[in-house]
mmCIF file of C-alpha atoms in Angstrom:
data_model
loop_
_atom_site.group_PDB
_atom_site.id
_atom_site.type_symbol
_atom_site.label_atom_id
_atom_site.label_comp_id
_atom_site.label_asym_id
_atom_site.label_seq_id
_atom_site.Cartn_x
_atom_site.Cartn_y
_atom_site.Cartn_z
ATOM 1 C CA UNK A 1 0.000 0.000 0.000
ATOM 2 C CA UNK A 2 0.746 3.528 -0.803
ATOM 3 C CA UNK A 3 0.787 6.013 2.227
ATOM 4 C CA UNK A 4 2.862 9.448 1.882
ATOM 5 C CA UNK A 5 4.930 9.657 5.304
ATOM 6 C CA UNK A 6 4.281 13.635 4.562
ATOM 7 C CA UNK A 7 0.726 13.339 5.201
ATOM 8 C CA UNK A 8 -1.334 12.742 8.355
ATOM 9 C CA UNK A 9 -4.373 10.033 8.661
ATOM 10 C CA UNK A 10 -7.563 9.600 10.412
ATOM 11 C CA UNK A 11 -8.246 6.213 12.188
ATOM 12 C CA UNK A 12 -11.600 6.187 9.634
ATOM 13 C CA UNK A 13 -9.281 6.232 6.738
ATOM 14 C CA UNK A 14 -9.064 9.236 5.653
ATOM 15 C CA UNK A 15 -5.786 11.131 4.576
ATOM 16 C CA UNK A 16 -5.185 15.331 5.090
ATOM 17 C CA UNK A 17 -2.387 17.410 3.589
ATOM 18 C CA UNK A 18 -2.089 21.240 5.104
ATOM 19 C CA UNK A 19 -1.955 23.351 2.401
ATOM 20 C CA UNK A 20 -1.784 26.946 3.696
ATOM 21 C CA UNK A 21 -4.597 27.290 5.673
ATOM 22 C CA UNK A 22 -6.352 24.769 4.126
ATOM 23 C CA UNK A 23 -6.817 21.042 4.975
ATOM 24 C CA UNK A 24 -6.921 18.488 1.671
ATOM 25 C CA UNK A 25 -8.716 15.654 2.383
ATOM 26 C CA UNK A 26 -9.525 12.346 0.878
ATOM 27 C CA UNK A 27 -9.685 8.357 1.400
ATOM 28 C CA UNK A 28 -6.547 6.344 1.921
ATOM 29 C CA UNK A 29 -5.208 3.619 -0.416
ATOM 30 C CA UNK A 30 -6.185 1.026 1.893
ATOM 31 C CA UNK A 31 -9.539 2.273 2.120
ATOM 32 C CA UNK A 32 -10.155 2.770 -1.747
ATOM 33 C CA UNK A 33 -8.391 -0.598 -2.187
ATOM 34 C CA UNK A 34 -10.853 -2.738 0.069
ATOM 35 C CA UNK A 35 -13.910 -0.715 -1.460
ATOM 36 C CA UNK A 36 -12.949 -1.868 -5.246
ATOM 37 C CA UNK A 37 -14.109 0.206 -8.293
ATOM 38 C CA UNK A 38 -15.922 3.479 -6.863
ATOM 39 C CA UNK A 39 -19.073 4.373 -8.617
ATOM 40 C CA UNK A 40 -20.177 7.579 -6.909
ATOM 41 C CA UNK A 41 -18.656 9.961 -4.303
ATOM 42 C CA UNK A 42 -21.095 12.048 -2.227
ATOM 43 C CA UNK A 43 -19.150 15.454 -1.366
ATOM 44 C CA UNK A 44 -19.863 17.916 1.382
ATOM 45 C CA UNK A 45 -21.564 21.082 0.189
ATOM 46 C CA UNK A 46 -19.450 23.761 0.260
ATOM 47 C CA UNK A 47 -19.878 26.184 3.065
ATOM 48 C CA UNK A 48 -20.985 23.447 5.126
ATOM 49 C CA UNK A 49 -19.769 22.985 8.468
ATOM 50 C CA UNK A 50 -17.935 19.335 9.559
ATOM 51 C CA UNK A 51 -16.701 18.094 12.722
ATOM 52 C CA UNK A 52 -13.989 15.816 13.367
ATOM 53 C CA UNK A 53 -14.904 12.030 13.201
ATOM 54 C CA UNK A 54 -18.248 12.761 11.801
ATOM 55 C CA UNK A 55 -19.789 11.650 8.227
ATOM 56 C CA UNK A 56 -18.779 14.245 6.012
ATOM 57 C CA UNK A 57 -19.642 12.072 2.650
ATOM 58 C CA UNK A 58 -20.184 9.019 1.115
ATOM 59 C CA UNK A 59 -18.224 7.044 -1.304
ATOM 60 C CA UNK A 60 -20.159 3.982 -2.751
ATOM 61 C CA UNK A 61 -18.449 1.210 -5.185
ATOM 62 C CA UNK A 62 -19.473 -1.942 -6.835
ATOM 63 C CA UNK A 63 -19.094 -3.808 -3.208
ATOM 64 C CA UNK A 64 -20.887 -1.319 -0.830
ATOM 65 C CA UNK A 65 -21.211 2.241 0.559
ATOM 66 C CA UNK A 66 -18.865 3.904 3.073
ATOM 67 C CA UNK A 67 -18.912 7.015 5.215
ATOM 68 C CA UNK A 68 -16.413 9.429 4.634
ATOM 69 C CA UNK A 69 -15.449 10.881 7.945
ATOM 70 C CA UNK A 70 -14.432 15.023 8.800
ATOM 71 C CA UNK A 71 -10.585 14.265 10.035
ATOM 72 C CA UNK A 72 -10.943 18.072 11.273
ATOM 73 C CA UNK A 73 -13.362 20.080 12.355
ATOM 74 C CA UNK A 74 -14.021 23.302 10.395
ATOM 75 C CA UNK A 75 -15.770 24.586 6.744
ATOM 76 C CA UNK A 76 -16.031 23.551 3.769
ATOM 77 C CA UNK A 77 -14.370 25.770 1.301
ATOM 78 C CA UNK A 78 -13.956 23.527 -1.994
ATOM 79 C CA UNK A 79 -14.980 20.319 -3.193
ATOM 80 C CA UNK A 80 -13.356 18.066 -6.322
ATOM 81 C CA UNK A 81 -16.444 18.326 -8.692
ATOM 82 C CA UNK A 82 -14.433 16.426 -11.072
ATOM 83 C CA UNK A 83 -15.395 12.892 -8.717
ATOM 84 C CA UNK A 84 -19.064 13.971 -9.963
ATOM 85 C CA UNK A 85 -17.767 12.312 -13.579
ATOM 86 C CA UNK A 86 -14.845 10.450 -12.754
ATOM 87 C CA UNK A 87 -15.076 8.567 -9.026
ATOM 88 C CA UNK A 88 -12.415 6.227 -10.701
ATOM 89 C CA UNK A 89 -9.752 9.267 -9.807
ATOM 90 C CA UNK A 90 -10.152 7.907 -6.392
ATOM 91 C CA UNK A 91 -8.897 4.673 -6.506
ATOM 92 C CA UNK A 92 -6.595 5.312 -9.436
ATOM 93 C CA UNK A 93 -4.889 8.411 -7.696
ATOM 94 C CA UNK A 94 -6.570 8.887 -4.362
ATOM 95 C CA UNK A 95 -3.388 11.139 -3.305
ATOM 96 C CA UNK A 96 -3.431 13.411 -6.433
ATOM 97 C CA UNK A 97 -6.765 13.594 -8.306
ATOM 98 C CA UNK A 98 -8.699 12.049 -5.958
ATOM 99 C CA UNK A 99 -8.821 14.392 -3.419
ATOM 100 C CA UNK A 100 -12.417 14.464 -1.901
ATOM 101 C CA UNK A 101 -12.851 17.975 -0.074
ATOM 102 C CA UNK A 102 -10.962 20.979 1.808
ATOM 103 C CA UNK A 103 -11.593 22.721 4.737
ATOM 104 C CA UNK A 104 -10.770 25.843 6.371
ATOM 105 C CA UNK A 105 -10.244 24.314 9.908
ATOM 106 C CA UNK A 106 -11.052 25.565 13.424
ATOM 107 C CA UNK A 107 -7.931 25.210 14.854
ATOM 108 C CA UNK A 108 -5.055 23.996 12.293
ATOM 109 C CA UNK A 109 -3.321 22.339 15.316
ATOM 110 C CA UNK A 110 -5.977 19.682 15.500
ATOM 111 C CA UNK A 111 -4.108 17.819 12.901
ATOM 112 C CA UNK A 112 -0.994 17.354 14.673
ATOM 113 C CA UNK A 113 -3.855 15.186 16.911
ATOM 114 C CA UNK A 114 -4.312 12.749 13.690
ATOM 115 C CA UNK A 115 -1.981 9.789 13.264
ATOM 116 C CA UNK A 116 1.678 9.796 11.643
ATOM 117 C CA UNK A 117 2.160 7.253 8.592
ATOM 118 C CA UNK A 118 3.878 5.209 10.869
ATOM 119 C CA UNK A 119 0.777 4.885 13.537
ATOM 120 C CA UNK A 120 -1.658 4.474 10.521
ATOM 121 C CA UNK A 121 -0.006 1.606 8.858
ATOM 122 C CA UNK A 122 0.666 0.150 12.376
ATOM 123 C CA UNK A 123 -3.079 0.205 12.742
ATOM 124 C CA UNK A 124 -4.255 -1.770 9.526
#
């Protein structure tokens, strides 16, 4: 499995990469990997408000449906509409193109509370 040591994870499976003031968010390798071929990804509406370990989204495949989970707590300031046609980015590039959503968090330092790469993989 793939998992950048730069980025920080969520026990849920998701991944987040600080950029600026903004938190990138998606689902991990593993996670895309045991769903199998996505179909559809369910985004948070922009301007919505998340909080940390709560559904945020869903991503459905061929197998089943999955919660995605807020890794922070905070707003959401941008989605990736280009899932709405291609879900596939997700499991072919879930670090890259398949980002899910950003957020402007509450408190940036909440995702020094999320796990290292190390912790993450010690965890699957």
């Amino acid at each position: 499995m793939n998992h950048p040591s730069e980025l920080k994870y969520a026990r849920t499976h998701e991944w987040v990469k600080i950029e600026g003031d903004l938190v990138i968010t998606g689902i991990t390798d593993h996670a895309q990997d045991e769903l199998g071929d996505l179909v559809y990804v369910e985004t948070p509406a922009v301007g919505s408000q998340v909080t940390a370990g709560e559904q945020a989204g869903v991503v459905e495949s061929v197998k089943t449906a999955s919660d995605i989970h807020a890794p922070v707590s905070g707003t959401v300031v941008e989605v990736n509409v280009d899932l709405e046609d291609d879900p596939d980015f997700v499991n072919d590039d879930p670090y890259g193109k398949g980002w899910i959503y950003k957020i402007k968090p509450d408190n940036i330092a909440d995702v020094e509370k999320l796990l290292t790469n190390a912790e993450y993989e010690a965890g699957l």
